[in-house]
Tab-separated table of C-alpha atoms and ligand atoms in Angstrom:
chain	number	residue	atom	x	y	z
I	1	UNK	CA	1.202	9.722	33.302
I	2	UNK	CA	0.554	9.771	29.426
I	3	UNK	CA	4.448	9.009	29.124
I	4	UNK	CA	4.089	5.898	31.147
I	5	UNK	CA	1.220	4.571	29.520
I	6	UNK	CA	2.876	5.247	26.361
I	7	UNK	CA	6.589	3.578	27.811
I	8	UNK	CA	3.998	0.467	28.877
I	9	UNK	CA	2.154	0.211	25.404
I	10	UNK	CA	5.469	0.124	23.193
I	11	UNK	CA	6.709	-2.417	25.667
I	12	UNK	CA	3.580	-4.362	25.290
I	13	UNK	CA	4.206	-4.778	21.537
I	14	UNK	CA	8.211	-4.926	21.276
I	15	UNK	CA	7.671	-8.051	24.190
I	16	UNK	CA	4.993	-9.797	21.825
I	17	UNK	CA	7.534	-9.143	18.914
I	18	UNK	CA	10.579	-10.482	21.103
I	19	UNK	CA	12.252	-7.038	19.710
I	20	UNK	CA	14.183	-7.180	23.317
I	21	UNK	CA	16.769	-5.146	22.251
I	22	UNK	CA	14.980	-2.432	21.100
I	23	UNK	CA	13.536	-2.652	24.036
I	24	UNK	CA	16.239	-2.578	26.199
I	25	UNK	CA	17.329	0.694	24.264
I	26	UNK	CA	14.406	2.100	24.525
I	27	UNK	CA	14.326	1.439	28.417
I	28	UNK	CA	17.722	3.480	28.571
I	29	UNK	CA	16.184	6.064	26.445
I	30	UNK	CA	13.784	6.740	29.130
I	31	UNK	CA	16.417	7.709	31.755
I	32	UNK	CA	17.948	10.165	29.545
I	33	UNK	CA	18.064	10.645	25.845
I	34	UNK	CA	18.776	13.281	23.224
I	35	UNK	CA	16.959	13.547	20.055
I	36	UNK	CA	18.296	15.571	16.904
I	37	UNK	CA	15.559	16.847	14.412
I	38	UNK	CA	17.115	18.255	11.201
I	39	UNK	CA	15.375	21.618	10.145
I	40	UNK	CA	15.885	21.864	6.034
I	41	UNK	CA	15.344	24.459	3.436
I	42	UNK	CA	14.624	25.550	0.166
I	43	UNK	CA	14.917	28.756	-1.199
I	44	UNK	CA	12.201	29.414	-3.773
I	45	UNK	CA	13.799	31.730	-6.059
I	46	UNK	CA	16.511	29.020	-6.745
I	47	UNK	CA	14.706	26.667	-9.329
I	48	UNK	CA	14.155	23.534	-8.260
I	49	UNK	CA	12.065	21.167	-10.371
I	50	UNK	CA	9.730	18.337	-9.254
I	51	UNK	CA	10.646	15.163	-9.428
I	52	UNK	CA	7.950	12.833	-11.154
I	53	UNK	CA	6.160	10.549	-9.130
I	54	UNK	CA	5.093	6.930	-10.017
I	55	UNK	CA	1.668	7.796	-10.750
I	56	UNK	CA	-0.055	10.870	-12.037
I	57	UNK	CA	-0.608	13.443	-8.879
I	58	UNK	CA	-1.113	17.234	-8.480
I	59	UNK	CA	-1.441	19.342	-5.269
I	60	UNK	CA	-4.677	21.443	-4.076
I	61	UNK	CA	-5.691	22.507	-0.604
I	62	UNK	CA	-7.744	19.839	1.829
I	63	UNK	CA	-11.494	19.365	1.265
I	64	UNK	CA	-13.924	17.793	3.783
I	65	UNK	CA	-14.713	15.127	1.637
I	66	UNK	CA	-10.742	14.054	1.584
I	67	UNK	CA	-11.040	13.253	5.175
I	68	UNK	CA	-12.338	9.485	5.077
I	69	UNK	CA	-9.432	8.821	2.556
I	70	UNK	CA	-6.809	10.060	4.785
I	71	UNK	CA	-8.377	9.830	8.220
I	72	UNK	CA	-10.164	5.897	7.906
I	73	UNK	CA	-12.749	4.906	10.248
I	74	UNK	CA	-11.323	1.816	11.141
I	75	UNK	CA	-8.060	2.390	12.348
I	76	UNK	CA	-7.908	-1.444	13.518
I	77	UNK	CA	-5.715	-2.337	10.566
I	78	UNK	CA	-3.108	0.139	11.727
I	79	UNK	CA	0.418	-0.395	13.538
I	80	UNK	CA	0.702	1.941	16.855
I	81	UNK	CA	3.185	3.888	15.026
I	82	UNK	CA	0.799	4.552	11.931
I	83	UNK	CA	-2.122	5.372	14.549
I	84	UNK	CA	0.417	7.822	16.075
I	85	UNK	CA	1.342	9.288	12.915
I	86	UNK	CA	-2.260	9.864	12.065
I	87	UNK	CA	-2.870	11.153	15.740
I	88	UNK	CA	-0.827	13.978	15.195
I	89	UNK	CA	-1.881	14.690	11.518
I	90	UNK	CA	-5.769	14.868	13.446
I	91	UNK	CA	-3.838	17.303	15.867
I	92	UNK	CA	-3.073	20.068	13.642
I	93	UNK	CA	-6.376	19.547	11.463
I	94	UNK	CA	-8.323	20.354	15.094
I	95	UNK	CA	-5.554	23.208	15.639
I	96	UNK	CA	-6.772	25.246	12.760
I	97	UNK	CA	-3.561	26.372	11.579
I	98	UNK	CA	-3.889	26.086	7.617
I	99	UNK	CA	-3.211	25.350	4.936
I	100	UNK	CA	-3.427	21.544	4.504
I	101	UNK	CA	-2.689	20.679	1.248
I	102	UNK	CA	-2.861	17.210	-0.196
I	103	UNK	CA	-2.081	15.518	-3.410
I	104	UNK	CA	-4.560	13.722	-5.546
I	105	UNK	CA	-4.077	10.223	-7.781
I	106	UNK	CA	-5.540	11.813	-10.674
I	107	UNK	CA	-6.248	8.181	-12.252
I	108	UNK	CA	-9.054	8.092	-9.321
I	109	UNK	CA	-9.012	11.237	-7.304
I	110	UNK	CA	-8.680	9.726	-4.010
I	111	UNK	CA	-6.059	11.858	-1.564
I	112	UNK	CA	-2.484	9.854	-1.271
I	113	UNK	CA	-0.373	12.446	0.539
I	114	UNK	CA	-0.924	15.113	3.003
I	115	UNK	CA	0.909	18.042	4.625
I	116	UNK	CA	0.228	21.534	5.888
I	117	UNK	CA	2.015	24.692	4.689
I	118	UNK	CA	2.101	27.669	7.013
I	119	UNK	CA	3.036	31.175	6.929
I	120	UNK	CA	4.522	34.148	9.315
I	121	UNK	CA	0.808	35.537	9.496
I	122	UNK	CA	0.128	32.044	11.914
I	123	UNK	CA	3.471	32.668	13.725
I	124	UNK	CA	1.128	33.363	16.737
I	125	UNK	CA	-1.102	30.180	16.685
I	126	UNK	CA	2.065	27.892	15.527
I	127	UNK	CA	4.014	28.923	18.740
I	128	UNK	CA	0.622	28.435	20.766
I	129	UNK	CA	-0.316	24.999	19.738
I	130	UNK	CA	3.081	23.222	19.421
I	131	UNK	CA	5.995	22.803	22.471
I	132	UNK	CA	8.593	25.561	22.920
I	133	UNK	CA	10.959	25.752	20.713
I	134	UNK	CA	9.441	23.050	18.344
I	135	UNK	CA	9.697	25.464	15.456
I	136	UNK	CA	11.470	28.706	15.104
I	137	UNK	CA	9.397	31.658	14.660
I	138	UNK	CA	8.621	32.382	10.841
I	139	UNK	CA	10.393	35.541	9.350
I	140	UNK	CA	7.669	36.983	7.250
I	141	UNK	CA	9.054	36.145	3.594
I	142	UNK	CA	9.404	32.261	5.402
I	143	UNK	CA	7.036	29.576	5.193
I	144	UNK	CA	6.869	26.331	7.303
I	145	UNK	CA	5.700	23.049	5.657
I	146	UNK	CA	5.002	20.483	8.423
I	147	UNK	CA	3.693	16.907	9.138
I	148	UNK	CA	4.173	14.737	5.637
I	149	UNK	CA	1.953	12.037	5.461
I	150	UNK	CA	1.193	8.985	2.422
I	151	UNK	CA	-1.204	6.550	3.406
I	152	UNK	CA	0.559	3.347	3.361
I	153	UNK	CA	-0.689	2.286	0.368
I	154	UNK	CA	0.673	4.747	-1.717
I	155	UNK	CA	4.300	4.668	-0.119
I	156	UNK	CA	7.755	4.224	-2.035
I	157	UNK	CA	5.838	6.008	-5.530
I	158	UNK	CA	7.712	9.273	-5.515
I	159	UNK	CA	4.494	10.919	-4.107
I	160	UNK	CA	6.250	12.213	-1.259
I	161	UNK	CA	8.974	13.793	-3.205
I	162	UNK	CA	7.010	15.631	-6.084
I	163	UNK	CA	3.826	16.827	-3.939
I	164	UNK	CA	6.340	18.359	-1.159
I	165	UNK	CA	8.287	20.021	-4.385
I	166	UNK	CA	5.092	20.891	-5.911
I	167	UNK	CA	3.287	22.162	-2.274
I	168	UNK	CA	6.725	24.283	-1.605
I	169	UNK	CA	5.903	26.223	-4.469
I	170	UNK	CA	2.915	27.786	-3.279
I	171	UNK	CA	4.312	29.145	-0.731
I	172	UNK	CA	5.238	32.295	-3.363
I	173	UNK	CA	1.577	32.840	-2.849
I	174	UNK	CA	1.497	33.657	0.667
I	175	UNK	CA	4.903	35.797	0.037
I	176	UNK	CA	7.453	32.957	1.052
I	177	UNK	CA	10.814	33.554	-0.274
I	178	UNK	CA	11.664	30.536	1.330
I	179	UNK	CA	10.247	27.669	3.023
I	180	UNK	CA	11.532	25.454	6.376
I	181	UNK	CA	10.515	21.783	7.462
I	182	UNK	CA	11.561	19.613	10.102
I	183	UNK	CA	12.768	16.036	9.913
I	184	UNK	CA	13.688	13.627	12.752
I	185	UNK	CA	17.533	12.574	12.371
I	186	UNK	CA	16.219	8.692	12.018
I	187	UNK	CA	13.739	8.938	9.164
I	188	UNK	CA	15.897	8.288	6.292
I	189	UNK	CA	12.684	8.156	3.894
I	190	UNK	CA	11.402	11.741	4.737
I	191	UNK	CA	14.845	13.075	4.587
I	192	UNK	CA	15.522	11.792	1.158
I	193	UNK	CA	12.361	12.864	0.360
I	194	UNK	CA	12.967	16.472	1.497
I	195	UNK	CA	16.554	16.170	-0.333
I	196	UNK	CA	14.417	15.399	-3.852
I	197	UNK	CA	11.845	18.263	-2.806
I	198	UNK	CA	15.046	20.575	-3.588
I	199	UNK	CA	15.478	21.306	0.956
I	200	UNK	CA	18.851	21.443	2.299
I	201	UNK	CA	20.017	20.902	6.294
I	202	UNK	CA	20.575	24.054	7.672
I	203	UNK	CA	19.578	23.734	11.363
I	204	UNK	CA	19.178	21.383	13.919
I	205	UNK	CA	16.746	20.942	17.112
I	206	UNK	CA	18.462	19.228	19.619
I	207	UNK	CA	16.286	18.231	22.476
I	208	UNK	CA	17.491	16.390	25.434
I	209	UNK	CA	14.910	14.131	27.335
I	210	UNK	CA	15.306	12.740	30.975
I	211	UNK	CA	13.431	10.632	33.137
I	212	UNK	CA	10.541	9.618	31.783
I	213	UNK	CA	9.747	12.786	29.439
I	214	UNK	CA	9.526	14.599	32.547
I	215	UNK	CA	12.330	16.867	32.003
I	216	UNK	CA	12.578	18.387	27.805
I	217	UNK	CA	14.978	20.745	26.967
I	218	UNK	CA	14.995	22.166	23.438
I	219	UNK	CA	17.316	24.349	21.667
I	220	UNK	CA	18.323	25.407	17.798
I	221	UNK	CA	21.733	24.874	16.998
I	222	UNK	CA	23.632	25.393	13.519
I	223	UNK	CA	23.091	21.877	11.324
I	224	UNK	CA	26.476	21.978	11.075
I	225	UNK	CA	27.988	22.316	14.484
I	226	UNK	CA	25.111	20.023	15.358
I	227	UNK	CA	26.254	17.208	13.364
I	228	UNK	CA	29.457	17.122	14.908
I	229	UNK	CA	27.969	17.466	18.220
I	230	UNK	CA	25.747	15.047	17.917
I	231	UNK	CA	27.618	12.150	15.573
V	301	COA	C1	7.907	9.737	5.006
V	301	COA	C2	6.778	9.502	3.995
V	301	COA	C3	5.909	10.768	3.928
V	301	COA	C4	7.414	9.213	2.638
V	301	COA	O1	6.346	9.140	1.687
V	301	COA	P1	6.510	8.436	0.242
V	301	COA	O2	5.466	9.031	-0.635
V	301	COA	O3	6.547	6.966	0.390
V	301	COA	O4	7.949	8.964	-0.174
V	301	COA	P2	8.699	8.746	-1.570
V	301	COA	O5	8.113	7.568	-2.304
V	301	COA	O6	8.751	10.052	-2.268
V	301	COA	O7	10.126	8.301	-1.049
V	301	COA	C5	11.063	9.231	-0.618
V	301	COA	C6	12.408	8.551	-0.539
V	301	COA	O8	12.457	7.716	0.616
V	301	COA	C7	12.807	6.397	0.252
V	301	COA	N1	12.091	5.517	1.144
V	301	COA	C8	10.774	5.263	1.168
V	301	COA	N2	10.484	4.434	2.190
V	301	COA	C9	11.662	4.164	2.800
V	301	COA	C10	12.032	3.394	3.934
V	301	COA	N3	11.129	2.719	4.637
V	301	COA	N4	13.347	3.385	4.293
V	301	COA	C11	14.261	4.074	3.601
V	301	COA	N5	13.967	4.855	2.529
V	301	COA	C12	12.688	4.878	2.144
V	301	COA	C13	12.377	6.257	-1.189
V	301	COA	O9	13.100	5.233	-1.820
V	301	COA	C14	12.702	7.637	-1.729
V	301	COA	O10	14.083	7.806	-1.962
V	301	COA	P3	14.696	7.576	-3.434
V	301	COA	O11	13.762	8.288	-4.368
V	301	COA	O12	16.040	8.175	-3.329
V	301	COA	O13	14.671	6.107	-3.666
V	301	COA	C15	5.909	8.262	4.399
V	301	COA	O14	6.763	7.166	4.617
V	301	COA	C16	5.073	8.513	5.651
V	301	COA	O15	3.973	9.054	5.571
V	301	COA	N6	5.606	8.126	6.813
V	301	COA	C17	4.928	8.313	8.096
V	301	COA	C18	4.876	9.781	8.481
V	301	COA	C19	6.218	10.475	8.400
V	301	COA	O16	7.250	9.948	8.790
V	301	COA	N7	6.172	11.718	7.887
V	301	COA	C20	7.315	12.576	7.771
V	301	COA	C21	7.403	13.449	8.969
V	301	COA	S1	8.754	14.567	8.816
């Protein structure tokens, strides 16, 4: 049911926006699609510097009073895509898995970039609260940092690229040799993001969809045999 009202609303707004091939794709896509998301990695002991950003940031852990900054009232100047994004950012907050760390503009303080890192001790919780086989279980000197987010505003500054860097890091502190992420295939900005973090491709989460969502398979497969798989 939630698939279908989902199918109707991005038809809704790719008909206003006479996108009708995208639509048409997307209208395959519900019959039967497969969707590669790129698991990457850095391994801390190899140094990897941060990249600068644009503007002066660093990295703590999430207070209440960041929550306004990142998570607006009025959402009614957002796209559907942004209020998804944010959706699922709200998700984990209300799943209680921590840490979320965020970066602050240190010319004013306010948040610009979000993103949780998570350790083998929340291997339990991670596997209850996301699908099957969305993440690999956590080998306990691995760490898994998740669900990047810049308010639009701040986009296209480096921010993404230094805070991931500089949040990776602390990941030695809850006894991470190394850390994971996952990146859809298609977003070319978080990848090359991840890339300037210091991550690497290493796996790749191939799920197959069929009618309508119904039907989700999901399975790990080597990055590399993936890629030719899945060219
Ligand atoms: C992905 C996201 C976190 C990137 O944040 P950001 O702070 O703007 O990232 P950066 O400024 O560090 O940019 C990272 C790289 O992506 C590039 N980039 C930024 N926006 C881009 C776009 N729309 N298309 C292609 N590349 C883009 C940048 O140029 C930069 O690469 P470069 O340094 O080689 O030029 C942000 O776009 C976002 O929050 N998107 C919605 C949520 C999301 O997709 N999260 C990631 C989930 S895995």
């Amino acid at each position: 049911m939630l698939a279908f009202r989902n199918a109707a609303g991005v038809a809704r707004e790719l008909w206003s926006e006479r996108r009708f091939a995208e639509m048409a794709r997307r209208g395959a896509g519900l019959l039967y699609a497969t969707r590669v998301t790129i698991g990457l990695r850095r391994d801390l002991d190899a140094p990897s510097p941060a990249p600068a950003a644009k503007i002066p940031i660093e990295v703590r852990p999430l207070h209440d009073a960041d929550l306004p900054h990142l998570f607006p009232e009025d959402r009614g100047g957002l796209n559907r895509k942004e209020r998804l994004e944010l959706g699922t950012r709200r998700f984990h907050l209300r799943s209680g898995i921590p840490t979320c760390w965020v970066a602050l503009d240190r010319r004013t303080g306010i948040p610009c970039y979000m993103q949780w890192l998570m350790g083998a001790s929340h291997n339990r919780l991670i596997q209850q609260t996301f699908p099957p086989r969305w993440f690999p279980e956590l080998a306990p000197d691995e760490a898994l940092l998740e669900n990047a987010y810049t308010p639009a505003a701040y986009r296209g500054q480096g921010i993404m690229s230094c805070a991931m860097a500089l949040i990776a890091e602390r990941a030695a502190g809850i006894g991470a040799r190394s850390v994971i992420t996952f990146v859809e295939n298609a977003n070319v900005a978080s990848l090359r993001g991840c890339a300037k973090a210091g991550f690497a491709p290493y796996l790749a989460r191939v799920e197959r969809r069929a009618l309508l969502d119904t039907v989700r398979l999901r399975r790990f497969e080597p990055f590399e045999a993936a890629r030719h798989a899945h060219a």
